[in-house]
Backbone as a ProteinNet text record, in pm:
[ID]
protein_1_A
[PRIMARY]
XXXXXXXXXXXXXXXXXXXXXXXXXXXXXXXXXXXXXXXXXXXXXXXXXXXXXXXXXXXXXXXXXXXXXXXXXXXXXXXXXXXXXXXXXXXXXXXXXXXXXXXXXXXXXXXXXXXXXXXXXXXXXXXXXXXXXXXXXXXXXXXXXXXXXXXXXXXXXXXXXXXXXXXXXXXXXXXXXXXXXXXXXXX
[TERTIARY]
22563.8	22459.7	22339.8	22287.7	22170.8	22044.7	21953.1	21825.8	21719.3	21648.2	21539.4	21435.9	21330.5	21222.8	21272.8	21360.9	21407.8	21482.2	21554.1	21636.4	21558.6	21449.8	21375.4	21255.3	21228.3	21114.1	20981.2	20984.4	20860.7	20798.8	20870.8	20815.3	20707.4	20600.4	20492.6	20420.8	20353.6	20272.8	20143.2	20042.4	19913.8	19842.8	19746.7	19668	19543	19514.9	19398.9	19299.7	19183.1	19079.2	18965.4	18918.7	18806.9	18727.4	18605.4	18518.9	18526.1	18535.6	18528.5	18401.4	18318.3	18190.8	18194.9	18174.8	18163.3	18016.9	17991.7	17854.4	17847.4	17726.3	17710.7	17745.1	17793.6	17826.4	17698.6	17710.4	17601.7	17647	17552	17583.2	17686.6	17682.2	17778	17919.2	17937.4	18070.5	18147.1	18076.1	18138	18263.8	18259.1	18376.3	18493	18462	18567	18627	18554.5	18609.4	18726.1	18742.6	18856	18984	18973.6	19088.9	19184.5	19135.5	19217.7	19289.5	19223.6	19279	19343.6	19368.8	19435.6	19353.8	19219.8	19133.4	19039	19076.2	18992.9	18973.8	19077.6	19067.4	18963.9	18921.4	18819	18679.6	18663.1	18534.6	18418	18434.6	18326.5	18294	18395.5	18373.6	18298	18344.3	18280.9	18133.7	18104.3	17965.4	17880.9	17937	17863.7	17832.8	17931	17910.1	17811.4	17817	17722.3	17578.3	17554.8	17420.6	17374.2	17464.5	17431.5	17409.2	17485.3	17470.1	17329.2	17283.2	17149.6	17039.8	17065.9	16967.7	16978.6	17077.8	17095.3	17171.7	17235.5	17310.3	17453.1	17506.3	17641.8	17632.6	17715.9	17725	17857.6	17849.7	17969.6	17975.6	18084.7	18103.5	18221.4	18211.7	18324.4	18345.7	18469.5	18502.4	18512	18409.6	18394.6	18469.1	18564.8	18643.2	18618.4	18531.8	18497.3	18451.4	18370.4	18316.3	18404	18519.1	18608.9	18615.4	18602.3	18611.3	18756.1	18799.9	18937.6	18967.9	18863.7	18878.5	18748.6	18758.6	18639.6	18650.7	18536	18529.6	18395.9	18396.9	18276.3	18251.6	18127.3	18092.5	17985.8	18016.9	17919.4	17869.2	17738.4	17681.1	17652.7	17664.3	17642.2	17493.6	17468.1	17330.7	17277.6	17366.2	17326.4	17423	17382.7	17470.2	17587.1	17582.9	17693.2	17813	17789.2	17896.1	17946.4	18073.7	18123.3	18081.5	18072.4	18061	18199.2	18203.5	18330.5	18349.3	18458.7	18488	18600.7	18585.9	18685.7	18694.3	18789.8	18815.9	18836.5	18901	18932.3	19058.3	19046.3	19163.1	19148	19261.5	19270.3	19366.1	19323.8	19409.8	19542.8	19650.8	19785.9	19804	19754.2	19779.9	19703	19606.9	19528.1	19561.7	19662.5	19698.3	19766.7	19747.5	19810.9	19736.6	19615.2	19536.9	19419.7	19405.4	19294.6	19169.6	19171.7	19053.3	19020.9	19122.3	19100.4	19044.5	19093.5	19042.7	18895.2	18858.6	18718.4	18628.3	18680.3	18604.1	18579.9	18682.3	18666.1	18572.8	18575.7	18480.3	18337.5	18314.3	18180.4	18140.3	18232.7	18205.6	18170.1	18249.7	18225.7	18091.1	18058.7	17931.2	17813.4	17823.2	17716.2	17699.8	17810.9	17804.8	17744.4	17788.1	17737.2	17586.4	17543.2	17400.5	17314.6	17376.7	17303	17325.9	17367	17372	17500.3	17599.1	17725.2	17799.2	17850.6	17927.8	18077.5	18117.3	18259.2	18272	18389.3	18419.9	18551.2	18553.8	18676	18715.6	18844.2	18899.6	19025.2	19076.6	19203.6	19297.6	19425.1	19528.3	19644.7	19696.7	19808.4	19926.6	19990.3	20102.7	20219.6	20224.6	20329.3	20292.6	20170.2	20122.8	20144.2	20267.4	20302.6	20230.8	20215.8	20145	20000.2	19934.4	19795.6	19784	19875.7	19875.8	19889.1	19982.3	20001.8	19878.1	19816.9	19694.8	19586.5	19561.8	19456.9	19492.1	19618.9	19658.7	19627.7	19655.5	19623	19472.1	19394.9	19249.1	19195.2	19286	19252.3	19206.1	19247.1	19221.6	19334.7	19302.5	19401.8	19402.2	19520.3	19532.5	19466.3	19377.8	19310.2	19336.4	19412	19443.7	19505.4	19527.9	19582.5	19483.7	19482.9	19402.4	19498.5	19524.6	19613	19530.1	19542.1	19465.2	19463.4	19347.6	19336	19191.8	19173.8	19040.1	19050.9	18937.6	18936	18827.7	18854.7	18755.5	18783.5	18690.8	18706.9	18727.1	18836.1	18864.7	18774.9	18791.3	18700.5	18716.8	18826.7	18846.1	18801.5	18742.3	18691.7	18793.3	18911.7	19016	19000.6	19010.5	19008.2	19138.4	19125.2	19240.5	19238	19352.7	19367.1	19465.6	19423.6	19507.4	19538.2	19666.3	19707.3	19701.9	19661.8	19658.9	19729.1	19796.7	19863.8	19837.1	19722.3	19671.4	19663.2	19669.9	19633.6	19483.4	19412.9	19273.3	19277.6	19212.6	19213.3	19070.4	19054.5	18920.8	18920.3	18805.3	18782.5	18643.8	18636.5	18506.5	18439.4	18311.6	18235.9	18147.1	18165.8	18088.7	17970.5	17852.1	17729.8	17726.8	17695.7	17682.4	17811.7	17925.3	18053.4	18096	18119	18168.6	18303.8	18332.5	18455.7	18581.7	18573.6	18693.9	18735.4	18654.3	18691.9	18816.4	18840.1	18949.8	19067.9	19068.4	19171.9	19247.1	19378.3	19464.1	19459.5	19401.1	19383.9	19507.5	19611.6	19732.2	19812.4
13214.5	13209.5	13291	13376	13457.3	13381.4	13375.8	13310.3	13418.3	13420.3	13516.3	13454.6	13524.7	13472.8	13438.7	13525.1	13502.3	13368.4	13331.5	13210.5	13085.2	13101.3	12984.6	12953.4	13039	13015.7	13054.4	13127.4	13164.4	13293.8	13366	13490.2	13458.3	13531.1	13512.6	13645.2	13658.4	13778.3	13738.1	13819.1	13795.7	13928.7	13933	14054.1	14044.9	14151.7	14157.2	14256.9	14208.5	14296.5	14301.4	14422.8	14439.7	14561.8	14567.5	14680.1	14785.7	14910.3	15024.6	15099.8	15125.9	15193	15329.7	15435.4	15569	15589.1	15616.5	15626.4	15724	15767.8	15853.5	15777.2	15850	15792.9	15745.8	15633.3	15579.9	15582.8	15568.3	15570.5	15467.5	15350.3	15245.8	15272	15380.4	15417.8	15504.1	15568.8	15673.6	15627.7	15514.6	15465.4	15441.6	15390.3	15359.4	15484.4	15597.1	15721.5	15773.1	15717.8	15755.7	15684.1	15588.3	15518.7	15467.4	15373.9	15305.5	15402.1	15511.8	15606.6	15729.1	15727.5	15841.4	15970.4	15957	16074.5	16067.3	15991.3	15982.9	16121	16203.1	16338.2	16423	16381.1	16452.3	16391.8	16302.2	16233.4	16332.1	16437	16534.8	16604.3	16634.7	16697.4	16600.8	16476	16375.1	16359.7	16349.9	16332.1	16455.3	16573.7	16697.7	16711	16681.6	16690.6	16583.2	16465.2	16359.4	16403.1	16474.6	16526.7	16620.5	16704.6	16793.6	16713.6	16607.3	16517.3	16456.2	16412.6	16352.8	16453.3	16582.2	16688.3	16737.1	16688.2	16729.6	16859.3	16906.2	17032.3	17013.5	16893.3	16857.2	16717.5	16690.8	16555	16495.4	16380.5	16306.1	16181.8	16167.4	16051.2	15968.2	15838	15748.2	15664.5	15622.8	15520.9	15391.7	15308.9	15187.5	15072.7	15018.2	14904.7	14789.5	14698.6	14584.1	14625.9	14732	14777.4	14875.3	14909.9	15005.5	15133.7	15250.2	15376.3	15408.8	15362.1	15380.7	15527.5	15605	15748.1	15816.2	15947.6	16023	16166.6	16228.9	16369.8	16424.7	16550.2	16616.6	16738.1	16761.2	16865.9	16958.4	17088.4	17192.5	17250.4	17247.2	17305.1	17453.4	17534.3	17678.3	17712.6	17828	17876.3	17922.8	17971.7	18017.8	17958.9	17960.6	17908.9	18004.2	18123.1	18218.7	18183.5	18108.3	18070.1	17930.6	17902.8	17767.2	17671	17544	17440.9	17428.7	17374.3	17364.8	17222	17157.8	17021.2	17026.8	16946.6	16945.7	16806.4	16789.6	16659.7	16551.5	16589	16492.1	16418.1	16287.9	16209.3	16065.9	16009.3	15868.8	15804	15694.9	15626	15592.9	15611.1	15594.9	15466.5	15354.5	15228.1	15215.1	15306.3	15300.3	15412.9	15494	15604.2	15551.2	15622.2	15584.1	15478	15444.2	15340.2	15396.2	15527.2	15588.1	15611.3	15571	15586.3	15734.2	15814.7	15957.9	16026.2	15989.2	16048.5	16017.1	15892.4	15855.2	15916.3	15931.4	16000.2	16145.5	16212	16351.1	16362.2	16265.6	16267.4	16264	16180.3	16169.2	16299.8	16361.3	16490.6	16594.8	16600.8	16698.8	16674.8	16549.6	16518.2	16556.3	16527	16563.4	16715.4	16786.8	16934	16989	16935.9	16979.6	16954.3	16835.8	16801	16884.7	16949.1	17035.2	17182.8	17212.1	17349.5	17425.2	17362.7	17433.8	17451.6	17570.4	17598.5	17584.7	17579.3	17565.9	17492.2	17436.4	17364.8	17419.9	17450.9	17499.8	17408.4	17412.1	17334.2	17404.4	17357	17405.9	17288.1	17312.5	17211.7	17280.6	17217	17271.2	17295.2	17410.2	17442.1	17346.8	17274.2	17174.5	17037.9	17022.7	16894.6	16893	16869.9	16873.7	16765	16646.4	16538.2	16574.1	16631.7	16674.8	16785.5	16881	16990.4	16935.7	16844.2	16785.7	16708.1	16635.9	16560.8	16655.5	16764.2	16858	16927.5	16954.4	17010.7	16912.4	16783.2	16681.6	16674.4	16707.2	16705.4	16838.4	16924.5	17051.9	17160.9	17155.1	17264.5	17364.5	17492.3	17598.4	17680.2	17725.7	17809.4	17944.7	17985	18114.3	18205	18155.4	18238.2	18156.7	18225.9	18163.4	18177.9	18080.4	18085.4	18066.9	18175.2	18170.8	18207.1	18128.9	18156	18034.7	18009.7	17894.5	17846.5	17728	17680.3	17610.3	17600	17544.6	17439	17342.2	17240.4	17188	17110.7	17048.4	16899.2	16843.8	16703	16614.7	16483.2	16391.4	16393.9	16452.2	16464.8	16600.4	16681	16811.2	16923.7	16897.8	17000.3	17083.9	17215.4	17298	17280.6	17273.6	17256.3	17368.5	17431.4	17534.6	17484.1	17486.5	17438.8	17556.5	17583.9	17689.3	17634.6	17719.8	17674	17773.5	17718.4	17795.5	17719.2	17747.2	17665.7	17741.9	17664.4	17716.2	17695.6	17796.3	17779	17748	17636.4	17592.8	17583.6	17601.7	17607.4	17534.3	17474.2	17410.8	17451.6	17498.2	17530.1	17398.9	17388.4	17268.3	17299.7	17228	17251.8	17156.6	17212.6	17133.8	17041.2	16914.8	16818.2	16752	16796.8	16737.5	16636.5	16511.8	16414.3	16459.3	16437.6	16486.9	16427.7	16309.5	16245.4	16298.8	16384.6	16440	16526.2	16591.7	16687.2	16637.6	16512.2	16461.2	16347.7	16352.1	16244.2	16130.2	16018.3	15906.1	15816.5	15847.8	15762	15787.6
11286.2	11185	11232	11143.7	11172.6	11134.7	11227.2	11197.6	11188.2	11083.1	11063.3	10972.9	10954.2	10870	10729.1	10676.8	10540.4	10529.3	10634.9	10632.2	10670	10741.3	10787.4	10700	10604.4	10517.3	10580.6	10692	10760.6	10708.4	10625.9	10572.3	10470.8	10477.7	10381.3	10365.5	10259.7	10241.8	10174.7	10196.4	10133.3	10121.1	10033.3	10012.9	10098.3	10169.6	10256.2	10197.4	10165.5	10112.3	10213.2	10236.9	10329.3	10287.1	10328.3	10294	10403.2	10361.2	10451.4	10415.5	10514.7	10492.4	10560.4	10483.4	10541.8	10576	10704.5	10753.2	10869.8	10904.5	11022.8	11151.2	11249.4	11379.7	11448.8	11519.8	11602.3	11748	11837.6	11979.8	12020.9	11958.7	11996.5	11942.6	11865.5	11816.3	11916.2	12008.8	12089.8	12162.8	12229	12301.2	12204.7	12086.5	11989.4	11925.5	11930.1	11876.1	11959.5	12078.3	12163.1	12122.1	12030.8	11974.4	12081.5	12162.9	12262.6	12356.6	12391	12487.1	12426.5	12296.8	12232.7	12245.9	12242.4	12252.2	12372.4	12474.8	12594.6	12656.7	12653	12709.5	12635.2	12517	12439.9	12456.7	12550.9	12566.7	12579.1	12658.4	12674.8	12542.7	12465	12334.4	12243.1	12238.4	12152.8	12189.3	12317.4	12361.5	12331.2	12350.1	12321.3	12172	12088.9	11944.5	11899.8	11961.7	11926.5	11954.9	12063.1	12092.7	11981.2	11931.4	11819.1	11691.3	11675.9	11560.6	11560.3	11677.2	11687.2	11654.3	11680.8	11651.8	11506.8	11433.1	11294.7	11279.5	11384.7	11379.5	11327.9	11343.4	11301.3	11240.9	11144.2	11090.6	11136.8	11203.3	11241.7	11152.9	11080.7	10993.7	11042.1	11019.8	11043.1	10918.5	10901	10801.7	10881.4	10871.2	10951.8	10884.7	10955.1	10908	11004.9	10964.9	11050	11189.5	11197.1	11324.6	11399.6	11346.9	11411.8	11329.5	11394.8	11321	11284.9	11169.1	11124.4	11095.8	11067.6	11041	11081.3	11104.2	11141.9	11093.7	11072.6	11035.1	11082.2	11125.9	11173.3	11085.5	11049.9	10954.3	11010.6	11009.6	11042.7	10911.3	10892.3	10771.6	10793.5	10689.8	10704.7	10716.9	10775.9	10788.4	10652.9	10566.2	10432.6	10330.1	10203.1	10097.6	10070.2	10127.1	10108.6	10196.4	10302.5	10394	10358.1	10385.2	10358.9	10470.1	10435.6	10537.7	10600.5	10721.2	10793.1	10842.1	10803.3	10847	10949.2	11052.9	11160.2	11221.3	11311.6	11374.3	11268.5	11159.7	11053.9	11096.5	11106.6	11144.1	11095.6	11059.8	11021.3	11120.3	11180.8	11276.5	11209.3	11283.9	11227.8	11147.2	11197.4	11127.5	10996.7	10972.5	10849.2	10752.3	10784.3	10695.2	10569.9	10459.8	10334.1	10256	10299	10231.9	10151.3	10148.6	10075	10158	10284	10368.3	10390	10418.6	10439.8	10316.8	10200.7	10075.5	10057	10077.4	10058.3	10164.6	10285.5	10389.4	10348.7	10299.4	10256.9	10136.5	10044.4	9932.7	9986.3	10087.2	10145.1	10213.8	10285.3	10350.4	10244.9	10139.1	10032.3	9965.9	9939.2	9873.7	9962.7	10090.8	10183.7	10188.4	10200.3	10204.7	10076	9962.9	9832.3	9822.5	9865.4	9859	9952.9	10049.2	10142.4	10112.6	9989.7	9942.2	9966.2	10027.2	10051.3	9918.8	9898.5	9777.9	9798.7	9925.8	9959.4	10091.9	10110.9	10234.5	10287.5	10417.3	10479.7	10593.9	10625.8	10736.1	10783.3	10894.6	10945.2	10961.8	10936.7	10958.9	11028.8	11131.4	11207.8	11114.5	11127.9	11039.8	11057.2	11168.1	11189.5	11131.1	11084.6	11031.1	10879.7	10840.2	10698	10618.3	10677.1	10608.8	10582.7	10682.8	10666.6	10563.3	10568.5	10471.1	10328.6	10306.8	10173	10128.7	10223.3	10192.3	10141.6	10212.3	10170.7	10039.4	10015.8	9886.5	9774	9795.7	9694.9	9671.2	9774.3	9764	9708.7	9659.7	9594.1	9690.4	9815.8	9909.3	9896.8	9914.6	9905.2	10033.1	10071.6	10190.7	10162.7	10254.2	10240.5	10361.2	10457	10573	10684.7	10794.6	10914.5	11028.4	11116.5	11238	11354.6	11426.9	11542	11663.9	11767.8	11888.4	11977.9	12037.2	12124.4	12128.7	12183.3	12216.5	12350.4	12417.3	12552	12564	12650.4	12681.8	12822.3	12874.5	13004.8	12981.6	13037.2	13014.8	13102.1	13091	13160.4	13311.2	13360.8	13505	13557.1	13467.3	13508	13505	13448.6	13442.3	13315.3	13327.7	13206.9	13128.4	12997.2	12909	12805.6	12786.5	12683.5	12579.4	12453.2	12343.2	12251.6	12233.9	12141.3	11999.8	11907	11768.4	11677.7	11580.3	11476.5	11347.2	11287.8	11178.3	11046.6	10939.1	10808	10791.8	10742.5	10702.2	10553.4	10516	10376.9	10326	10195.6	10136	10002.6	9973.9	9843.9	9796.5	9674.8	9615.5	9575.5	9605.7	9570.9	9452.2	9345.2	9223.8	9221	9218.8	9220.6	9098.6	9123.6	9015.4	8973	9026.6	8988.9	9093.8	9055.1	9153.3	9206.7	9334.6	9394.7	9334.5	9278.9	9226.6	9090.4	9026.9	8896.1	8902.7	9017.3	9023.2	9105.3	9143.3	9232.8	9165.7	9178.1	9128.9	9230.1	9193.1	9284.9	9294.6	9219.5	9225.6	9348
[MASK]
+++++++++++++++++++++++++++++++++++++++++++++++++++++++++++++++++++++++++++++++++++++++++++++++++++++++++++++++++++++++++++++++++++++++++++++++++++++++++++++++++++++++++++++++++++++++++++

């Protein structure tokens, strides 16, 4: 005889509702942005970008779920309205993917960029990241080129790291006065 939840009556389900707040990163978020060690090797990058965030040079946003940054995105604003804003380090923690958190985070990024005069928003997605590519297509981003090359950083142990990239560059025009959800299928 097989014993399992279905046979013992222990299976149950319930709906869990909670608020997710998209907000700027605070100092007490920094450790949590490493996501339990997944991004510890990026600690120096996170701290450096946070310093720029405090000076107003970069915007770091998190989708806060009960005090945990379930998602994050960093935004560089252009020097002129002729240049696009650039969003990077966009990520949703694996256990929170598929819940709409990434979409709402991107809406907030787009709204902030739009309110600061950006006419377009660009990003890069790894050509091997099919899920990310599909997500950005659903968000009305279009491929405008390729970015092949590398970037370098120093990890927390002081070792230089070189990362090769083979990315799609994607772009979305931002229409002033139009809410971001007007052009996106939310289903």
